[in-house]
Every structure is written in structure tokens, then in C-alpha cells.
XYZ file of C-alpha atoms in Angstrom:
563
model
C 14.164 14.373 46.535
C 10.453 13.568 46.562
C 8.345 15.969 44.493
C 6.593 18.175 47.072
C 4.328 19.878 44.512
C 1.899 16.962 44.782
C 1.373 14.988 48.010
C 2.978 11.576 48.319
C 0.316 8.855 48.301
C 1.320 6.298 50.903
C -0.414 3.067 51.867
C 0.501 2.007 55.414
C -0.050 -1.639 56.363
C 0.142 -1.707 60.145
C -1.922 -3.204 62.994
C -0.589 -0.670 65.524
C -1.995 2.830 65.154
C 0.713 4.188 67.458
C 3.476 2.781 65.273
C 1.775 4.303 62.220
C 1.707 7.711 63.947
C 5.433 7.388 64.721
C 6.099 6.782 61.021
C 4.074 9.820 59.995
C 5.740 12.014 62.641
C 9.151 10.959 61.369
C 8.109 11.895 57.840
C 6.790 15.293 58.869
C 10.128 15.948 60.603
C 11.703 15.302 57.194
C 9.381 17.814 55.536
C 6.928 15.301 54.017
C 3.203 15.296 54.791
C 1.843 12.396 52.717
C -1.711 11.556 51.876
C -2.028 8.178 53.568
C -4.374 5.348 54.328
C -3.951 2.827 57.146
C -5.025 -0.797 56.603
C -4.607 -3.696 59.029
C -6.087 -6.728 57.241
C -5.691 -8.621 54.001
C -9.179 -7.693 52.776
C -8.678 -3.986 53.416
C -5.253 -4.115 51.779
C -6.707 -5.796 48.669
C -9.477 -3.219 48.459
C -7.047 -0.310 48.830
C -4.683 -1.672 46.179
C -7.475 -2.259 43.691
C -9.140 1.131 43.992
C -6.249 3.488 44.791
C -3.247 4.926 42.974
C -0.322 4.720 45.388
C 3.295 5.836 45.269
C 4.649 3.505 47.974
C 3.619 0.836 50.520
C 5.070 0.866 54.047
C 4.306 -2.396 55.826
C 4.952 -4.081 59.150
C 6.209 -7.660 59.005
C 4.092 -9.528 61.561
C 0.359 -8.744 61.756
C -2.634 -10.808 62.914
C -3.524 -13.247 60.157
C -0.901 -12.226 57.582
C 2.644 -10.976 57.110
C 4.764 -8.783 54.825
C 5.168 -11.743 52.456
C 1.433 -11.664 51.750
C 1.626 -7.887 51.343
C 4.313 -8.398 48.680
C 2.186 -10.993 46.866
C -0.894 -8.783 46.732
C 1.071 -5.682 45.728
C 2.743 -7.546 42.880
C -0.670 -8.860 41.811
C -2.497 -5.520 41.690
C 0.265 -2.882 41.374
C 3.304 -4.409 39.679
C 5.701 -1.479 39.941
C 4.641 -0.201 43.374
C 7.630 -0.180 45.792
C 7.269 -1.890 49.202
C 9.404 -1.023 52.262
C 9.201 -3.208 55.358
C 9.382 -1.321 58.678
C 9.422 -3.771 61.590
C 10.671 -4.171 65.110
C 10.934 -7.961 65.090
C 12.262 -8.968 61.677
C 15.475 -10.943 61.696
C 18.342 -10.782 59.205
C 17.380 -14.039 57.500
C 13.726 -13.058 57.158
C 14.729 -9.652 55.823
C 16.895 -11.240 53.114
C 14.039 -13.564 52.140
C 11.667 -10.585 51.968
C 14.081 -8.717 49.708
C 14.235 -11.726 47.380
C 10.432 -11.810 47.390
C 10.299 -8.240 46.091
C 10.695 -5.837 49.023
C 12.780 -2.802 48.127
C 14.158 -2.247 51.644
C 13.652 -3.074 55.311
C 14.040 -0.669 58.236
C 13.943 -1.313 61.970
C 11.324 0.647 63.919
C 13.845 1.658 66.562
C 16.033 3.321 63.894
C 13.983 5.358 61.423
C 16.816 7.611 60.272
C 16.940 5.768 56.923
C 13.193 6.077 56.333
C 13.118 9.378 54.379
C 16.109 8.562 52.120
C 14.692 5.078 51.451
C 11.250 6.443 50.552
C 12.804 9.117 48.341
C 14.939 6.545 46.514
C 12.240 3.933 46.055
C 9.532 6.371 44.926
C 11.838 7.721 42.232
C 12.849 4.231 41.114
C 9.207 3.152 41.196
C 8.330 5.998 38.870
C 11.173 4.953 36.561
C 10.029 1.310 36.566
C 6.487 2.395 35.796
C 7.607 4.707 32.980
C 9.743 1.933 31.505
C 6.860 -0.529 31.682
C 4.506 1.968 30.017
C 7.075 2.535 27.261
C 7.532 -1.213 26.776
C 3.786 -1.746 26.718
C 3.386 1.059 24.191
C 6.122 -0.375 21.970
C 4.607 -3.829 22.214
C 1.207 -2.422 21.284
C 2.714 -0.573 18.337
C 4.328 -3.797 17.160
C 0.969 -5.549 16.884
C -1.608 -2.794 16.359
C -2.229 -0.071 13.796
C -1.544 3.365 15.252
C -4.433 5.072 13.415
C -7.342 2.665 13.908
C -6.009 0.630 16.870
C -6.901 -2.513 14.938
C -4.536 -5.447 14.598
C -1.823 -4.596 12.055
C -0.744 -6.630 9.021
C 2.128 -8.381 10.794
C -0.046 -9.667 13.636
C -2.864 -10.526 11.215
C -0.502 -12.688 9.159
C 0.628 -14.440 12.360
C -2.996 -15.257 13.207
C -3.575 -16.426 9.637
C -0.680 -18.862 10.060
C -2.265 -20.145 13.288
C -5.612 -20.620 11.532
C -3.903 -22.440 8.670
C -2.075 -24.751 11.089
C -5.385 -25.433 12.856
C -6.973 -26.348 9.516
C -4.137 -28.752 8.699
C -4.267 -30.347 12.172
C -8.027 -30.528 12.825
C -9.757 -29.972 9.482
C -11.675 -26.974 10.866
C -12.649 -24.365 8.297
C -11.814 -20.682 8.565
C -12.441 -17.871 6.081
C -10.352 -14.870 5.106
C -12.019 -11.648 3.918
C -10.000 -8.963 2.121
C -11.769 -5.579 2.214
C -10.995 -2.548 0.071
C -12.742 0.763 0.713
C -14.175 2.149 -2.536
C -14.189 5.943 -3.039
C -11.526 6.457 -0.359
C -9.239 8.211 -2.858
C -11.989 10.735 -3.632
C -12.241 11.733 0.038
C -8.469 11.806 0.447
C -7.872 13.872 -2.713
C -10.718 16.367 -2.271
C -10.622 16.873 1.501
C -7.056 15.938 2.477
C -5.368 13.240 4.531
C -6.915 14.394 7.811
C -10.375 13.673 6.418
C -9.144 10.352 5.031
C -7.779 9.361 8.442
C -11.107 10.232 10.102
C -12.943 8.130 7.527
C -10.668 5.140 8.149
C -11.155 5.372 11.918
C -14.921 5.571 11.565
C -15.038 2.654 9.136
C -12.843 0.634 11.521
C -15.338 1.260 14.332
C -18.259 0.386 12.080
C -16.706 -2.911 10.996
C -15.669 -3.836 14.543
C -19.297 -4.033 15.637
C -20.145 -6.583 12.945
C -17.724 -9.410 13.794
C -17.528 -11.864 16.687
C -15.128 -11.400 19.588
C -13.020 -14.422 18.588
C -12.679 -13.212 14.978
C -9.970 -10.738 13.932
C -10.360 -7.413 12.152
C -7.111 -5.825 10.957
C -5.973 -2.845 8.952
C -3.633 -4.211 6.289
C -2.514 -0.825 4.983
C -3.971 2.229 3.258
C -7.710 1.666 2.840
C -7.472 -2.132 3.016
C -8.757 -4.284 5.877
C -8.678 -7.986 6.643
C -11.110 -10.176 8.565
C -10.319 -13.669 9.844
C -13.517 -15.598 10.558
C -12.605 -18.569 12.744
C -14.586 -21.812 12.628
C -16.715 -20.490 9.792
C -18.049 -22.041 6.583
C -18.473 -20.291 3.250
C -22.234 -19.735 3.592
C -21.915 -17.961 6.937
C -18.881 -16.009 5.727
C -20.856 -14.858 2.675
C -23.577 -13.497 4.974
C -21.019 -11.722 7.159
C -19.326 -10.184 4.124
C -22.627 -9.024 2.650
C -23.584 -7.512 6.020
C -20.292 -5.595 6.091
C -20.987 -4.285 2.579
C -24.489 -3.254 3.598
C -23.332 -1.417 6.744
C -20.702 0.576 4.868
C -23.026 1.283 1.924
C -25.650 2.785 4.267
C -23.059 4.835 6.142
C -22.587 8.503 5.213
C -19.283 10.197 5.902
C -19.599 13.964 6.398
C -16.593 16.281 6.336
C -17.067 20.028 6.732
C -20.740 19.705 5.753
C -19.865 17.680 2.631
C -21.432 14.196 2.567
C -19.664 11.254 0.910
C -20.945 7.788 0.066
C -18.527 4.891 0.405
C -18.698 1.162 -0.204
C -16.686 -2.028 0.151
C -15.321 -4.519 -2.325
C -14.611 -7.838 -0.610
C -12.554 -10.821 -1.689
C -13.188 -14.102 0.133
C -10.979 -17.181 0.491
C -11.769 -20.461 2.222
C -8.787 -21.472 4.356
C -8.334 -25.169 3.658
C -5.448 -27.636 3.472
C -4.660 -26.660 -0.134
C -2.878 -23.588 1.235
C 0.550 -23.623 2.849
C 1.259 -19.959 3.642
C -0.408 -16.746 4.763
C 1.100 -14.966 1.767
C -0.695 -17.275 -0.651
C -3.992 -16.741 1.184
C -3.646 -12.960 1.128
C -2.634 -12.977 -2.541
C -5.727 -14.939 -3.556
C -7.984 -12.831 -1.342
C -6.520 -9.709 -2.944
C -7.211 -11.151 -6.411
C -10.810 -11.853 -5.443
C -11.138 -8.323 -4.068
C -9.917 -6.858 -7.362
C -12.419 -9.058 -9.156
C -15.150 -7.566 -6.945
C -13.985 -4.094 -8.005
C -13.885 -5.067 -11.675
C -17.413 -6.431 -11.436
C -18.943 -3.200 -10.214
C -17.653 -2.690 -6.643
C -19.836 -2.979 -3.537
C -19.956 -6.768 -3.800
C -18.335 -9.967 -2.562
C -16.297 -12.360 -4.696
C -15.091 -15.825 -3.684
C -11.678 -16.832 -5.009
C -12.016 -19.777 -7.379
C -9.038 -21.360 -9.104
C -10.965 -21.917 -12.357
C -12.070 -18.279 -12.689
C -10.474 -16.998 -15.932
C -10.464 -13.351 -14.835
C -8.761 -14.162 -11.552
C -6.175 -16.298 -13.331
C -5.448 -13.381 -15.669
C -5.179 -10.925 -12.766
C -2.827 -13.293 -10.942
C -0.660 -13.433 -14.036
C -0.749 -9.631 -14.230
C 0.234 -9.292 -10.567
C 3.177 -11.640 -11.105
C 4.208 -9.485 -14.034
C 3.955 -6.375 -11.879
C 6.783 -7.462 -9.592
C 8.869 -8.537 -12.601
C 8.341 -5.154 -14.280
C 9.288 -3.229 -11.148
C 12.409 -5.341 -10.769
C 13.259 -4.795 -14.451
C 12.965 -1.031 -13.975
C 15.341 -1.185 -11.022
C 17.818 -3.460 -12.815
C 17.735 -1.686 -16.205
C 16.475 -4.865 -17.858
C 14.482 -3.068 -20.559
C 16.072 -2.669 -23.981
C 15.076 -1.274 -27.366
C 14.607 -2.927 -30.719
C 13.773 -1.159 -33.966
C 11.575 -1.767 -36.990
C 12.205 0.261 -40.131
C 9.660 1.902 -42.432
C 10.062 2.456 -46.180
C 8.765 5.181 -48.455
C 6.183 3.944 -50.968
C 6.117 6.926 -53.299
C 9.040 8.204 -55.400
C 10.764 11.438 -54.517
C 10.683 11.075 -50.710
C 13.464 13.171 -49.187
C 12.638 12.808 -45.508
C 15.363 10.259 -44.845
C 15.513 7.201 -42.630
C 12.471 6.167 -40.530
C 12.282 3.600 -37.763
C 10.147 2.815 -34.742
C 11.670 2.000 -31.360
C 10.112 -1.104 -29.751
C 10.550 -2.015 -26.108
C 11.620 -5.480 -24.955
C 12.327 -7.024 -21.557
C 15.389 -9.198 -21.007
C 15.515 -11.885 -18.325
C 18.714 -13.877 -18.541
C 19.041 -15.100 -22.110
C 15.342 -14.598 -22.810
C 13.976 -11.567 -24.654
C 10.308 -10.971 -23.834
C 8.026 -9.128 -26.319
C 5.800 -6.280 -25.083
C 2.571 -8.225 -25.551
C 3.540 -10.342 -22.542
C 3.952 -7.509 -20.025
C 2.268 -4.356 -21.390
C -1.304 -5.447 -20.412
C -0.154 -5.932 -16.790
C 1.741 -2.638 -16.848
C -1.369 -0.825 -18.067
C -3.586 -2.473 -15.498
C -1.320 -1.646 -12.581
C -0.324 1.873 -13.675
C 3.286 1.119 -14.553
C 3.210 2.322 -18.158
C 4.369 5.837 -17.307
C 7.553 4.433 -15.767
C 8.125 2.187 -18.770
C 7.543 5.122 -21.139
C 10.139 7.193 -19.294
C 12.632 4.332 -19.555
C 11.972 3.950 -23.292
C 12.415 7.695 -23.870
C 15.670 7.643 -21.892
C 17.050 4.653 -23.846
C 15.964 6.105 -27.195
C 17.488 9.525 -26.522
C 20.741 7.944 -25.326
C 20.899 5.923 -28.553
C 20.203 8.970 -30.727
C 22.937 10.842 -28.868
C 25.456 7.988 -29.050
C 24.963 7.452 -32.787
C 24.528 11.117 -33.651
C 21.276 10.309 -35.477
C 19.339 12.701 -33.258
C 21.340 15.684 -34.541
C 21.082 15.018 -38.294
C 18.965 17.123 -40.658
C 16.810 14.208 -41.841
C 15.369 11.025 -40.383
C 12.469 10.345 -38.032
C 12.431 8.049 -35.002
C 9.084 6.925 -33.623
C 8.568 6.391 -29.873
C 5.319 4.981 -28.432
C 3.626 6.730 -25.513
C 0.783 5.262 -23.455
C -2.390 7.202 -22.741
C -1.575 7.335 -19.030
C 1.669 9.194 -19.735
C -0.239 12.061 -21.317
C -1.904 12.604 -17.945
C 1.429 12.998 -16.157
C 2.152 16.738 -15.768
C 5.934 16.277 -15.511
C 6.419 14.129 -18.618
C 6.749 16.963 -21.155
C 9.300 18.694 -18.906
C 11.201 15.390 -18.631
C 11.250 14.997 -22.434
C 12.393 18.593 -23.000
C 15.177 18.443 -20.437
C 16.425 15.109 -21.791
C 16.445 16.426 -25.368
C 18.460 19.472 -24.262
C 20.916 17.328 -22.323
C 21.673 15.203 -25.392
C 21.491 18.150 -27.839
C 18.864 16.375 -29.979
C 16.815 18.005 -32.701
C 13.147 17.664 -31.643
C 12.147 17.353 -35.319
C 13.911 13.987 -35.490
C 11.549 12.514 -32.873
C 7.933 11.496 -33.436
C 5.815 10.295 -30.509
C 3.063 7.786 -31.218
C -0.211 7.484 -29.330
C -3.011 5.084 -30.191
C -6.264 6.498 -31.426
C -8.271 4.963 -28.543
C -5.902 6.435 -25.944
C -5.962 9.836 -27.613
C -9.730 10.211 -27.658
C -10.177 8.740 -24.158
C -9.027 12.072 -22.712
C -9.117 14.388 -25.685
C -8.486 17.703 -23.903
C -5.392 16.444 -22.102
C -4.063 14.876 -25.304
C -4.601 18.091 -27.261
C -2.716 20.176 -24.689
C 0.186 17.736 -24.548
C 0.561 17.466 -28.329
C 0.268 21.222 -28.823
C 2.952 21.964 -26.230
C 5.299 19.323 -27.680
C 4.790 20.508 -31.253
C 5.636 24.089 -30.256
C 8.923 22.643 -29.011
C 9.438 20.994 -32.433
C 8.486 17.347 -31.742
C 6.248 15.410 -34.139
C 3.292 13.149 -33.459
C 1.691 10.109 -35.034
C -1.772 8.732 -34.423
C -1.377 4.952 -34.203
C -3.924 2.204 -34.977
C -6.059 4.711 -36.868
C -9.421 3.383 -38.020
C -9.937 1.084 -35.025
C -12.359 3.550 -33.408
C -15.844 4.199 -34.721
C -15.370 7.994 -34.610
C -11.916 8.155 -36.173
C -12.606 10.797 -38.819
C -14.495 13.184 -36.538
C -11.668 13.203 -33.989
C -8.910 13.605 -36.564
C -9.483 17.363 -36.990
C -9.095 17.903 -33.237
C -5.645 16.297 -32.986
C -2.689 18.226 -34.473
C -0.638 15.184 -35.505
C 1.844 14.742 -38.377
C 1.425 11.053 -39.258
C -1.498 8.700 -39.539
C -0.615 5.050 -38.941
C -3.465 2.965 -40.334
C -4.497 0.029 -38.174
C -2.764 -3.164 -39.380
C -5.914 -5.198 -38.963
C -7.288 -3.531 -42.095
C -4.006 -3.575 -44.016
C -3.248 -7.274 -43.558
C -6.311 -8.518 -45.452
C -6.977 -5.698 -47.876
C -6.333 -7.960 -50.907
C -9.033 -10.440 -49.823
C -11.545 -8.138 -48.110
C -12.989 -5.250 -50.140
C -14.266 -3.553 -46.960
C -10.755 -3.493 -45.473
C -9.452 -2.121 -48.771
C -12.093 0.631 -48.746
C -11.253 1.556 -45.138
C -7.503 1.788 -45.884
C -8.228 3.886 -48.965
C -10.574 6.202 -47.015
C -8.088 6.633 -44.165
C -5.350 7.512 -46.645
C -7.510 10.049 -48.488
C -8.696 11.710 -45.257
C -5.127 11.804 -43.960
C -3.868 13.503 -47.107
C -6.811 15.906 -47.089
C -5.733 17.088 -43.622
C -2.080 17.384 -44.662
C -0.811 14.248 -42.910
C 1.617 11.562 -44.030
C 0.119 8.049 -43.950
C 1.787 4.847 -42.773
C 0.403 1.338 -43.357
C 1.146 -1.136 -40.559
C 1.365 -4.958 -40.785
C 2.581 -5.021 -44.397
C 3.559 -8.678 -44.678
C 4.263 -9.279 -48.396
C 5.113 -7.580 -51.694
C 1.584 -7.904 -53.082
C 0.118 -5.861 -50.228
C 2.958 -3.398 -50.583
C 2.284 -2.972 -54.317
C -1.435 -2.332 -53.671
C -0.564 0.307 -51.069
C 1.666 2.043 -53.634
C -1.324 2.170 -56.007
C -3.535 3.608 -53.275
C -1.010 6.371 -52.694
C 0.072 5.679 -49.112
C 3.309 7.331 -48.076
C 5.063 4.686 -45.959
C 4.847 1.007 -45.075
C 5.910 -0.959 -42.009
C 5.687 -4.637 -41.231
C 7.392 -8.025 -41.492
C 7.255 -7.816 -45.290
C 9.343 -4.645 -45.088
C 11.690 -5.253 -42.139
C 11.457 -7.458 -39.076
C 12.146 -5.973 -35.628
C 15.790 -6.288 -34.569
C 17.919 -5.155 -31.621
C 19.307 -1.621 -31.822
C 22.892 -2.682 -31.395
């Protein structure tokens, strides 16, 4: 039945006031007292449809100057889902069928109004259902093309428009420009004030940017704190001005959250859309590279993608490596090699020593770490690689039983970023317990530059691990200008002297003096010293004379697969 808690809003199209009163009297007999409006011309009908919110239209068929067919046309034009019932005394069967095909929901003869109430009840309910369905469809369609937070075009729709712009460039030669925007300092707001504050910032930035572009351009949220702008029919000079204006507007904007002000800025990468490009993906990739270059060059600036830019070429190579590294982690494509060390002084009883070295396998190719580690460090993947190396090393020490012997030391490299991961030490401890390994058989290496970059964190990590029984080595020692002053602050067991000094110590007296000094300082602090990059017997013999404890390098043993 019709909801009687709110009055039915009925539009009556009728040139006879008496007939309209008969309709209303019939409805009141059925317990319905609708709010209604009576119109008798096309102009008044149009006005009523455009300004009112109606539940149903009841119309006569023949009226001076127009008919129910015109009523159906206008209703469909202005109120798509509004039901129309024809109530007439003269309509024939054929006309009625035609009217139903044209969109009328029902027709009723004026001399038999017994079906009026049931028909109104049915059609109002179905009208509501049609309207609700249309709203749901419209909402879903909007969600498919627009970002739910900012109401900007989403990435999928933006890429579609990029494809259209690219096709236009190929067909007409017109120039368009793509801007890739990244919001600097967004992580600070998100981390210190929470995601609600971050969402408010993104919405406000979206509104700020929207006012700076033309109506036929496109502003989109590409994800996270990244936005895209498609400038249609635009050359590089104009695009540069637009991009700089966007940077200026955001730089001068102050975001305030709970009385705390924050300054934000934009880094923008710019790409000219020309016929050298064949896909939206390629355009976005190059714009992203240019945006990263803007960040690397100080943030709050605009960088144009240029194919001959060395930094951008390097970043593109790194980004390609990123996907390969992530795939390798998923496919267990990393493996370990080893490189042995030898004791240089007689009487050493500490047993076998070797360093685990990570490699990446792709098909029949084995890729050395120098090819992928720089990309992994740049894109924060080293912690995942370190975990994989630790897992592979511990599995090997368990499988061979070497990790449970009384002597022998196995060196595993850790990146500086891993020391900042709170869960890493727990991961190492649990893995060692699972495989029943002796912590004293394992020595973690960290480079001197990584160690002193975040000295407090490094100290805490090493101290906790040493209490558990693990050992530590400071790698590439001597490369930093403050090596000796930092040495007392780091409770390590081994000092691995940077190979750059060791390699040429026979020809360069300064390198010889540095190696000698590092060895003496190491021994004075109770550490064992290891010379890296020992490439021949002559260098080895000189290191024996200097009193170093161990040597490692191609002149001692070349790296080889574990198995």
C-alpha cells in the first residue's frame, strides 16, 4: 500500500476541473488525500515537472493543444522514472496500446475508476524501485570513474583520457602535456595526526588544485598522495607556467589540524605527449620518473622528462629492477654464494670462516648484487632481501649442521634500513631457535657508513643481538672520515678494513698507513681484523707482517655457490 506517513505528491494533467475533482474524490474514498497540482497546458506541465518532486502523473488523453503522448514525452525528459497513468473517457484500445508502448504505466476509463487506487499503489511503489535502482546504478558508475575521497577522476578514467589524448596527437599532431604531482610532507601529516587528518589534507589539496586548471583539462587522483593533470592543447611553455602556479599555490597553503599548522609542497614531473609515445603506461612511467627527479633535486619544483637525462635513465633502470626484485622475492629466485676467509696468523683456533653473498637467478643467468642492490636500497626493498638472505643462510646452517658446531663463523650482511625495522631482531631470534643454531656461529655485518647514519638505533640493535650471543662485524671500515671516533661506540667483534685501501697498499704508502692504523686501533679495542680485496700472495704476505688476523678476496678464494 501507499505510504500514508507522507502525502502522495500527484500531478494531474486535466482540462476539466470536474473530472479532476472526481479523481480526487475517488482517492479520498480509498483513504488517500494527496498533495496535488492541476495543470491544463503544455507550458504549465513543463514548469511543474521542472520545479516539483512528484510521485505520479495522472493525465487525460485528449486536451486542447496536446495529448497524453506529449505528456509522456515531457515526463520522460524531465523526470525519467516518474510513472504516468492515463485516465480517459475517449481512449480506444489501439491508442491505449500505443500509449503503453510510449511509456504509460496503465490506462483507466473515467467511467470505471475501481482500478485507480490499486494502479496508483502499484505504480508508485515500482516508480520508487526504478528510481532507487537508477540512483544505485548512477552511484556505481560514478564510483567506477571517480575517486571516492576527493571526487576527482580516478586513475582508470585518467588513463582512458590519456589514451584519447595520445590518439589525438597521433591523428592531428596536437600537443598535450601530462603532469604527475606528488604531495611532499604528506607522510608527516599522516603519521603524526592520523589518516583522518591525511584524508582532510588530500580533499583540501584537491579543491585547491581544481581551481587552477581549465574546464577542459583533467585533474585526477592517481592514488595515495599522487595526482595527475592532463593539459589538452597545451605546449611545454604554458604547461611549465601551469605547473609552477600549482607549486606556488600549494606552497603558500597552510594546513591546520587541531591547531597544528603544517606546510606542504608539490613535486611535479612533466611529459610532453607526442607521437613518440604509444601507451598511457609509458607516459605515466616517464612522468613518475620526472616527479622523482623533482624530489631528488630538492622538492617543490617541476622537472621535464628528457630521454638524455642521466639521473632519469638511472631511476628508470632502478624502477625496472624493482619489479624484478619483487618478483624474485615471490618466486624464491634469490640464492646464496659463499666466499671463504683465511687466518693470517699462526695458532688460530676459531675454525672455518665464510661470508654469505646474495645472488639473483633468472633462468640460466646468475646476477651479482651490484646490479640490483642500488635499486633495492633506493626503493626500500633491502629489508625484504635481508630477511630472505637470513632465511636461506639459517636453512643452510641447519641442513649442513654447521650452525650447531663449536667452532666456525658465518658472516651475513645486513643493510642499514634493516636495523630500523623493529621486528627484525625477533625474526632472527625465532628463526635461530627453530633451526637450533648456536648464535655464536653467526656474525652480522653492517657497513660503517650505515652504522653511523643512525648510531643510536644501530647501538641498540647490536647490543640486543650480542646479549643473545650473535656476533657483529663493521664492514668497509676506514671509508668514513670519523671511523676511529665512532669505533668505541659500536660493540662489534670484527673490523673488516675497506678493500679500497688493501688493494693498493704495496704501491701507495698512504693506503698502507691507513691499513696499519686500522689494524692497530682494532686490536687496541679487542677486535679481530679482516682485510678485504686481497687479490695476490704479495698483498697477503704484507698483511701477515702487519699483523692482521684474517684475509678475504679473490687471491684467497673466489665466491662460489653454496651447493
